[in-house]
JSON list of C-alpha atoms in Angstrom, two decimals:
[
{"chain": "B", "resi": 1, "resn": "UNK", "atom": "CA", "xyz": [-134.77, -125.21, -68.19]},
{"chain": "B", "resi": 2, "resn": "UNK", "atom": "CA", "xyz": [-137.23, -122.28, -67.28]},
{"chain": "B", "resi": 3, "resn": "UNK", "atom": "CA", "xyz": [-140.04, -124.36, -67.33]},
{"chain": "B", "resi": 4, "resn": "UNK", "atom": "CA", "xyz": [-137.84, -126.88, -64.88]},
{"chain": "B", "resi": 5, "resn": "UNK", "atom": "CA", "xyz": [-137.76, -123.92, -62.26]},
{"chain": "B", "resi": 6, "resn": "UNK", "atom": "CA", "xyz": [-141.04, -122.74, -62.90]},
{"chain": "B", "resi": 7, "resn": "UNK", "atom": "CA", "xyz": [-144.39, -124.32, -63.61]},
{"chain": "B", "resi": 8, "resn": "UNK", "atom": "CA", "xyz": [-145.91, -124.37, -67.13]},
{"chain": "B", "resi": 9, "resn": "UNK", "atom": "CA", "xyz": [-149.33, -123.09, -66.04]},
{"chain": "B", "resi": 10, "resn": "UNK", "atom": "CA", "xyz": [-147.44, -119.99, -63.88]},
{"chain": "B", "resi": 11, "resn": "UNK", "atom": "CA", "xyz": [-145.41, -119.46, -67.54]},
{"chain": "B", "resi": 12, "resn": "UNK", "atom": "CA", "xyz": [-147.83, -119.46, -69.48]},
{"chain": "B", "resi": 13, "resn": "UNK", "atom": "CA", "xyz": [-149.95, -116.52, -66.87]},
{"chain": "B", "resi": 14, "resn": "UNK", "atom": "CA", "xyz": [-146.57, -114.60, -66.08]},
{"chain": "B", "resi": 15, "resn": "UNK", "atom": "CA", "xyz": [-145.99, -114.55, -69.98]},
{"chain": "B", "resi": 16, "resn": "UNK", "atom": "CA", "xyz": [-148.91, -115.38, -72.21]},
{"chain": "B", "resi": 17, "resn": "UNK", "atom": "CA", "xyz": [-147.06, -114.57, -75.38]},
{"chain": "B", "resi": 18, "resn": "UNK", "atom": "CA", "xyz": [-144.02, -116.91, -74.83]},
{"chain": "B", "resi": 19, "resn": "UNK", "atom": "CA", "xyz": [-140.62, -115.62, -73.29]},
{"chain": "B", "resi": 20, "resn": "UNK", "atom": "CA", "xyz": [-138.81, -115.45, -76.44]},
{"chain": "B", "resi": 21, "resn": "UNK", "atom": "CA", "xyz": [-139.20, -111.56, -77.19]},
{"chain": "B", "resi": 22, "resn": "UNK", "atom": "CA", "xyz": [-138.21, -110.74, -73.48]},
{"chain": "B", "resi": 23, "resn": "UNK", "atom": "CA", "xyz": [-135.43, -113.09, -73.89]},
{"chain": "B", "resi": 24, "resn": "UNK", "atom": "CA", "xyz": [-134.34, -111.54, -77.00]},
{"chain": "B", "resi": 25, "resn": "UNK", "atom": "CA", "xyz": [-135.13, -108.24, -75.14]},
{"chain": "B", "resi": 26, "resn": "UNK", "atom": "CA", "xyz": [-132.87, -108.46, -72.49]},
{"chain": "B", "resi": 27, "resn": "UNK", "atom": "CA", "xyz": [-129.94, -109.98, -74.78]},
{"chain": "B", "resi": 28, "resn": "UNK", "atom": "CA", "xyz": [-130.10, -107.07, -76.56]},
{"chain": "B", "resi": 29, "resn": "UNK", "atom": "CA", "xyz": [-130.21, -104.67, -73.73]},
{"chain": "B", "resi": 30, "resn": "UNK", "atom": "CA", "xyz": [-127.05, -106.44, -72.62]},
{"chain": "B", "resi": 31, "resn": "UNK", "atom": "CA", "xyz": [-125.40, -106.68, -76.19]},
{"chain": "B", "resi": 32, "resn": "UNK", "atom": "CA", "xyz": [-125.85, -102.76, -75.90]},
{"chain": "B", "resi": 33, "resn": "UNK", "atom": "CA", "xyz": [-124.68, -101.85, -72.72]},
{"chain": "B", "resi": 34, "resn": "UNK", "atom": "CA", "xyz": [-121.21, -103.80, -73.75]},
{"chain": "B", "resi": 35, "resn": "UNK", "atom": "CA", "xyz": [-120.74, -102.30, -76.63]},
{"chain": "B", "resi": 36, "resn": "UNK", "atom": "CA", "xyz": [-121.87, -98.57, -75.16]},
{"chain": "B", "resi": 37, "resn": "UNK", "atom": "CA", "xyz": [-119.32, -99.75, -72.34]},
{"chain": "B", "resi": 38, "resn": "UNK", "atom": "CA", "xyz": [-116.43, -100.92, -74.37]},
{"chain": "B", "resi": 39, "resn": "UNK", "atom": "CA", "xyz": [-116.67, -97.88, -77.30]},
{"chain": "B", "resi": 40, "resn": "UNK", "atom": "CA", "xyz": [-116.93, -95.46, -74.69]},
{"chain": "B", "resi": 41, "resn": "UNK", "atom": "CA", "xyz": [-116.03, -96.67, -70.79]},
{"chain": "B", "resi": 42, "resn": "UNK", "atom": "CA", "xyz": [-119.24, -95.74, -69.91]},
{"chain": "B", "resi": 43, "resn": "UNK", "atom": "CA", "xyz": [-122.11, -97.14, -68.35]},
{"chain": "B", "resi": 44, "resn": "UNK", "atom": "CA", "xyz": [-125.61, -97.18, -70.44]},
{"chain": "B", "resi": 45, "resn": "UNK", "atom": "CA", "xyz": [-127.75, -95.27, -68.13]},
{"chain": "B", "resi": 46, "resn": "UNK", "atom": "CA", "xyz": [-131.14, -93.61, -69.76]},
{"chain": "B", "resi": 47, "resn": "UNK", "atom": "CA", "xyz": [-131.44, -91.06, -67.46]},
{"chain": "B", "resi": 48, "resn": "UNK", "atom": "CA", "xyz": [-127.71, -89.83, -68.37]},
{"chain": "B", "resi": 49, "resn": "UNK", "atom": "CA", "xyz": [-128.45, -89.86, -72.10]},
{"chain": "B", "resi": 50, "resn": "UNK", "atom": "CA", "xyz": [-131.44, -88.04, -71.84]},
{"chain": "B", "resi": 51, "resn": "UNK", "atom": "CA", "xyz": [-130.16, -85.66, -69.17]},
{"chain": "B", "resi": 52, "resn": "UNK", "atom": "CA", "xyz": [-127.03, -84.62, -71.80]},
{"chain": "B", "resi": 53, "resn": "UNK", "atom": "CA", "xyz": [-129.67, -84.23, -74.43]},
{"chain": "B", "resi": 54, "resn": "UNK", "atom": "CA", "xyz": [-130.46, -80.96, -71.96]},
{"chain": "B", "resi": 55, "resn": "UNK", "atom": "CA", "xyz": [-127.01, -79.48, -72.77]},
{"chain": "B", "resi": 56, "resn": "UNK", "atom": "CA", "xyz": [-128.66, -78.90, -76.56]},
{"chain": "B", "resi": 57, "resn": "UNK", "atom": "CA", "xyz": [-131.54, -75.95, -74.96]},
{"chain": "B", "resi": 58, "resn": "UNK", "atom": "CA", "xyz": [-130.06, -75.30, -70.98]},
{"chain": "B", "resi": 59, "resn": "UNK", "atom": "CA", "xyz": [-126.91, -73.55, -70.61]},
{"chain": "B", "resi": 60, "resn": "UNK", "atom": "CA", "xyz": [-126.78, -74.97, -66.37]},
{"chain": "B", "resi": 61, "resn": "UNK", "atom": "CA", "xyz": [-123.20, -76.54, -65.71]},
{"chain": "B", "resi": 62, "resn": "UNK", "atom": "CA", "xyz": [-125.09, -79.49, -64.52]},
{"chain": "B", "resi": 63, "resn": "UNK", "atom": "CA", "xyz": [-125.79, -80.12, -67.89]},
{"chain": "B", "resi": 64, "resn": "UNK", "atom": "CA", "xyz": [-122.72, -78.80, -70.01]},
{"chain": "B", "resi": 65, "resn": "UNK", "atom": "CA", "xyz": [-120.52, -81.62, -68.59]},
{"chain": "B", "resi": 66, "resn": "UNK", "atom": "CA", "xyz": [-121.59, -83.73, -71.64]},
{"chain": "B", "resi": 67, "resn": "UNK", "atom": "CA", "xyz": [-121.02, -81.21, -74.49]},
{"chain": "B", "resi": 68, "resn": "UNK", "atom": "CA", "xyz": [-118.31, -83.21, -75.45]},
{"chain": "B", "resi": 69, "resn": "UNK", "atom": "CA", "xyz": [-120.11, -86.48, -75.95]},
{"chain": "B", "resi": 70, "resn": "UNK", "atom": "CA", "xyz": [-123.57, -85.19, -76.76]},
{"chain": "B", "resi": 71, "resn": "UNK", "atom": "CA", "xyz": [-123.41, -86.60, -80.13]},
{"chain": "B", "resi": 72, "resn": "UNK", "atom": "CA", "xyz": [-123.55, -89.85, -79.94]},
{"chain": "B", "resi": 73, "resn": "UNK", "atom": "CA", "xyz": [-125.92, -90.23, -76.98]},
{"chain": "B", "resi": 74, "resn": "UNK", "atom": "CA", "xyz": [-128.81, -88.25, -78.99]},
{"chain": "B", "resi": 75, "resn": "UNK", "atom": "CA", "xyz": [-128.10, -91.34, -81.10]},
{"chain": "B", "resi": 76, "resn": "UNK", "atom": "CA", "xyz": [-129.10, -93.33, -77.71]},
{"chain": "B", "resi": 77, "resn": "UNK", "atom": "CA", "xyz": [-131.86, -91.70, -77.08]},
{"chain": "B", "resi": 78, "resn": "UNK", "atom": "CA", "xyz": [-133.64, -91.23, -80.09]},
{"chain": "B", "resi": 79, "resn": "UNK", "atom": "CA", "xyz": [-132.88, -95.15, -80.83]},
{"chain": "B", "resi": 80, "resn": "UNK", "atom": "CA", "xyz": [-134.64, -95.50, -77.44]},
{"chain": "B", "resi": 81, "resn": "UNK", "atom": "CA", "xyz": [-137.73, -93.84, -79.20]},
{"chain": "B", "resi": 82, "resn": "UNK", "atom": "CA", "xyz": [-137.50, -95.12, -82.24]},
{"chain": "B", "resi": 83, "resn": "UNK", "atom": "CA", "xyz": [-136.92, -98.75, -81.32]},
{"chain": "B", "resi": 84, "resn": "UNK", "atom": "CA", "xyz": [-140.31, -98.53, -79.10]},
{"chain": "B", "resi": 85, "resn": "UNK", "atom": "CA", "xyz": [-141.76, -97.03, -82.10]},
{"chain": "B", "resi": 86, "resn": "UNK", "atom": "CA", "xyz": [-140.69, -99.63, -84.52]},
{"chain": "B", "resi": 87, "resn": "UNK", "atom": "CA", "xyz": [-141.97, -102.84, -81.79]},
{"chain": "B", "resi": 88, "resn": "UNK", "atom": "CA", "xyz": [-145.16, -101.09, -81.22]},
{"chain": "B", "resi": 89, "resn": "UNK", "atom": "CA", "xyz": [-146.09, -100.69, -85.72]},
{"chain": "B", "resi": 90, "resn": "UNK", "atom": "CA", "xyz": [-144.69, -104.00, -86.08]},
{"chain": "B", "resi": 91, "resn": "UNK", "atom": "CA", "xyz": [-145.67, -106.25, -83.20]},
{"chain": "B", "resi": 92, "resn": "UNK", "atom": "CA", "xyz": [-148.61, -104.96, -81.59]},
{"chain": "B", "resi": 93, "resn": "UNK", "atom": "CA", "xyz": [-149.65, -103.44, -84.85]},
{"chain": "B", "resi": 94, "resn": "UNK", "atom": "CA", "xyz": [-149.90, -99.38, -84.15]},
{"chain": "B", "resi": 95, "resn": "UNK", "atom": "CA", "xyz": [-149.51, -97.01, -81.61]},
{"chain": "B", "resi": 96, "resn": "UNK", "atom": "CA", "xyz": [-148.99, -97.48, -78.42]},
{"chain": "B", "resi": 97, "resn": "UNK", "atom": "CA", "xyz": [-151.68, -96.53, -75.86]},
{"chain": "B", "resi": 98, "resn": "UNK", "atom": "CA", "xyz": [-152.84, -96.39, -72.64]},
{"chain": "B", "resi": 99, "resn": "UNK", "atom": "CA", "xyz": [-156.21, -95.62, -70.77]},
{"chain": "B", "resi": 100, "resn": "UNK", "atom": "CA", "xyz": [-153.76, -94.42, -67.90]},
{"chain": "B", "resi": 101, "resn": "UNK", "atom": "CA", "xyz": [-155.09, -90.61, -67.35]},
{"chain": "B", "resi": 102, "resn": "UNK", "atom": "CA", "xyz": [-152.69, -87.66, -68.83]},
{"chain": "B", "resi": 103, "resn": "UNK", "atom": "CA", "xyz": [-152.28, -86.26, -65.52]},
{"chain": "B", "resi": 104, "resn": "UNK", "atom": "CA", "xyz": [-151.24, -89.22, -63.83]},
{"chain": "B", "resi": 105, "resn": "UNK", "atom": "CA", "xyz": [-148.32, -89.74, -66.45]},
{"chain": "B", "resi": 106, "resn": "UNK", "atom": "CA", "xyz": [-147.27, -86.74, -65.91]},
{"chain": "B", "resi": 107, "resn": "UNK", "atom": "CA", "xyz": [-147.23, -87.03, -62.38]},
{"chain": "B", "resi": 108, "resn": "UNK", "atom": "CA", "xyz": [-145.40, -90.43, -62.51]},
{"chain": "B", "resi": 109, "resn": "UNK", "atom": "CA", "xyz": [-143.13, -88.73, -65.12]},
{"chain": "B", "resi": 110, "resn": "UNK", "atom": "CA", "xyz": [-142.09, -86.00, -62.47]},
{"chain": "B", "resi": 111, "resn": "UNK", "atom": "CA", "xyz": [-141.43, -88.77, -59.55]},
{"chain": "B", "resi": 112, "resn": "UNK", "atom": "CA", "xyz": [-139.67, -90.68, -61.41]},
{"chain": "B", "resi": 113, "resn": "UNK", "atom": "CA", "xyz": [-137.21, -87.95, -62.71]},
{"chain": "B", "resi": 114, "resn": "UNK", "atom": "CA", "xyz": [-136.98, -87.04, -58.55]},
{"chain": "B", "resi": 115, "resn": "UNK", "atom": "CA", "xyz": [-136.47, -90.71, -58.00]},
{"chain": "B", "resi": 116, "resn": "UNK", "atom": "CA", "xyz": [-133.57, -90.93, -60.42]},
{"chain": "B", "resi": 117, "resn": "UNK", "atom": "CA", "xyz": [-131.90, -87.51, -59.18]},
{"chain": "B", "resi": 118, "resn": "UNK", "atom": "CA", "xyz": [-131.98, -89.26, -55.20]},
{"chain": "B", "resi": 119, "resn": "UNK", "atom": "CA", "xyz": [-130.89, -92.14, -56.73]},
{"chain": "B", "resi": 120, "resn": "UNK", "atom": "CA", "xyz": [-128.28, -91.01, -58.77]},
{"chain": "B", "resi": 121, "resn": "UNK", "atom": "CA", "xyz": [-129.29, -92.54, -61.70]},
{"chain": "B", "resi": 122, "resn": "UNK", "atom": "CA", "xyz": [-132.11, -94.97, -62.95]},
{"chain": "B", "resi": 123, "resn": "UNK", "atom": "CA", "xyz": [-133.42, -98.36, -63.38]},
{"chain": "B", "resi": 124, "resn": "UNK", "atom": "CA", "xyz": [-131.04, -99.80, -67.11]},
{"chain": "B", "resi": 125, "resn": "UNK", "atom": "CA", "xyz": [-128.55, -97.59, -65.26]},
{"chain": "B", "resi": 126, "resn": "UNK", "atom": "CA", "xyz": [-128.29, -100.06, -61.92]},
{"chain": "B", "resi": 127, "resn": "UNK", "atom": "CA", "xyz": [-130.16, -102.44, -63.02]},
{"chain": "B", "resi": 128, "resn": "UNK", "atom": "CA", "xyz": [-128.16, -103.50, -66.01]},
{"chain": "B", "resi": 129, "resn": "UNK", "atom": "CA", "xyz": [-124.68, -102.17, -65.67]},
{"chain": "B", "resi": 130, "resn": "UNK", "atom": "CA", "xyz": [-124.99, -101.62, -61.73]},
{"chain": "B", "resi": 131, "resn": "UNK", "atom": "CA", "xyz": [-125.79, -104.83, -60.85]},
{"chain": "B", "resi": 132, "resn": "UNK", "atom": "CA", "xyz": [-123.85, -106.60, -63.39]},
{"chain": "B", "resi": 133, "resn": "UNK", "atom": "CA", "xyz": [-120.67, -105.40, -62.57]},
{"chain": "B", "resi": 134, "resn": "UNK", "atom": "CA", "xyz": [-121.62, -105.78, -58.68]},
{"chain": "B", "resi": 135, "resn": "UNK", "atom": "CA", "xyz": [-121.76, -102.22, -57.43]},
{"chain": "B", "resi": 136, "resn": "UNK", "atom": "CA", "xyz": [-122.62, -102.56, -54.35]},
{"chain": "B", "resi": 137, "resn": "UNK", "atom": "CA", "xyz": [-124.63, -99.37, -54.49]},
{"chain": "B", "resi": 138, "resn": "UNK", "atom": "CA", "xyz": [-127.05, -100.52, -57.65]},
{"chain": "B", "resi": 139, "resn": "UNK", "atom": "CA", "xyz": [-127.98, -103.44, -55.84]},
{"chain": "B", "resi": 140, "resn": "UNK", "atom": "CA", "xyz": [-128.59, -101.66, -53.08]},
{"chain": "B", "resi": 141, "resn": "UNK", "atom": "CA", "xyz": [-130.38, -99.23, -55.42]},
{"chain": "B", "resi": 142, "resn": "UNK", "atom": "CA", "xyz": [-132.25, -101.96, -57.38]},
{"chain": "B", "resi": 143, "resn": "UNK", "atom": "CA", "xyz": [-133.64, -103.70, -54.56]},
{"chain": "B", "resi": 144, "resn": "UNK", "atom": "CA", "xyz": [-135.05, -100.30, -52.71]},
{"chain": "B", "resi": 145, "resn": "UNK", "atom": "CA", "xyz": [-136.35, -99.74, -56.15]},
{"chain": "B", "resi": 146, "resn": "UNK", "atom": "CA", "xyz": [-137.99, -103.12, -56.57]},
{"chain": "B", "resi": 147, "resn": "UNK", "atom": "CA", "xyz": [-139.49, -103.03, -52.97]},
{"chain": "B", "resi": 148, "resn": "UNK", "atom": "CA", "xyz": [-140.94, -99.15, -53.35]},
{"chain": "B", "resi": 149, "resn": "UNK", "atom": "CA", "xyz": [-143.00, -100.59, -56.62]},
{"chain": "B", "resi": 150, "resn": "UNK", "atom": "CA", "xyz": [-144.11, -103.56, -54.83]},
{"chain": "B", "resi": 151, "resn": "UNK", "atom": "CA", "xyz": [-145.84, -101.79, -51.82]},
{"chain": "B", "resi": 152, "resn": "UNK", "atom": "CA", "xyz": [-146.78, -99.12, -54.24]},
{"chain": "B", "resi": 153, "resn": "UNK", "atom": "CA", "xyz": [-148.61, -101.67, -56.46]},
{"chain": "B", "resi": 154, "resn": "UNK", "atom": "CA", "xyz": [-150.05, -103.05, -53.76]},
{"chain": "B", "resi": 155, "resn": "UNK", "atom": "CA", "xyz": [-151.58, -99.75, -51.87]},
{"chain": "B", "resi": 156, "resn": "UNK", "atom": "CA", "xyz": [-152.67, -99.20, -55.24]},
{"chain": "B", "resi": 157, "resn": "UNK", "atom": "CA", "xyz": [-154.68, -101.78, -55.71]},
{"chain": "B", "resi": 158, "resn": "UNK", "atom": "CA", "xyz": [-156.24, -101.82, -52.12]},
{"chain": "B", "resi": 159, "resn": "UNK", "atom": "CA", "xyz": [-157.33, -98.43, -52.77]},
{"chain": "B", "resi": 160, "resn": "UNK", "atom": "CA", "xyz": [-159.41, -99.64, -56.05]},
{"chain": "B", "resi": 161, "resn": "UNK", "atom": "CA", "xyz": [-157.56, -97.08, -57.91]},
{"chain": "B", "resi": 162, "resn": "UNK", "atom": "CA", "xyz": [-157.64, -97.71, -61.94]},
{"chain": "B", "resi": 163, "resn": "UNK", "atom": "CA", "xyz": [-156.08, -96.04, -64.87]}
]
């Protein structure tokens, strides 16, 4: 059916190693996100896990609002580690790297955490439990998000700027 809506030679450019991990991927991103949802009532947003995980060493209120349930979402986020740990020994056979420069992680690190505070939350937040239950806001959210990486990309790469 995907090869119906789009053609073979743009598949096989878009995803030279087949779509079956991405598929498997995403049905697993959304396996999780019910399951978070339904044990708990709430919605599987990274940022929130990893911003609770800041109750453990910061004693701001901002942050003690999830002493409660702490527990379980170091669970989250260390399974968020360790799962791209595991996929990057097993299928692309070591560590993961990148000839993207230190600094500019960093950098991209601290927008990103800015982007998800204006935002009020991030990307699997919206994106996967937003959307799918139709908040208005997260679509809202993941289409300003969608168009800011676009242009981004793009000024990017008019500017001849590499990792």
């Amino acid at each position: 059916m995907f090869t119906e809506l789009v053609p073979l030679s743009l598949t096989a450019e878009l995803f030279p190693n087949g779509v079956f991990r991405y598929a498997v991927g995403g049905l697993l991103v959304g396996l999780g996100a019910v399951v978070i949802y339904m044990g708990t009532g709430i919605s599987a947003g990274a940022s929130t896990f990893l911003e609770s995980t800041l109750s453990y060493v910061s004693d701001q209120s901002r942050f003690q609002q999830y002493r409660s349930s702490r527990d379980w979402r170091i669970v989250f986020t260390l399974g968020i580690i360790l799962g791209a740990a595991v996929y990057a020994v097993i299928w692309q056979g070591g560590a993961w790297t990148t000839d993207v420069q230190p600094w500019r992680l960093l950098v991209g690190g601290i927008f990103v955490g800015i982007g998800t505070r204006i935002g009020k939350g991030c990307t699997s937040g919206h994106g996967v439990c937003g959307v799918g239950s139709a908040s208005k806001t997260s679509i809202v959210g993941v289409m300003t998000f969608l168009a800011v990486a676009i242009v981004t990309a793009q000024l990017v790469q008019l500017m001849g700027v590499s990792p």
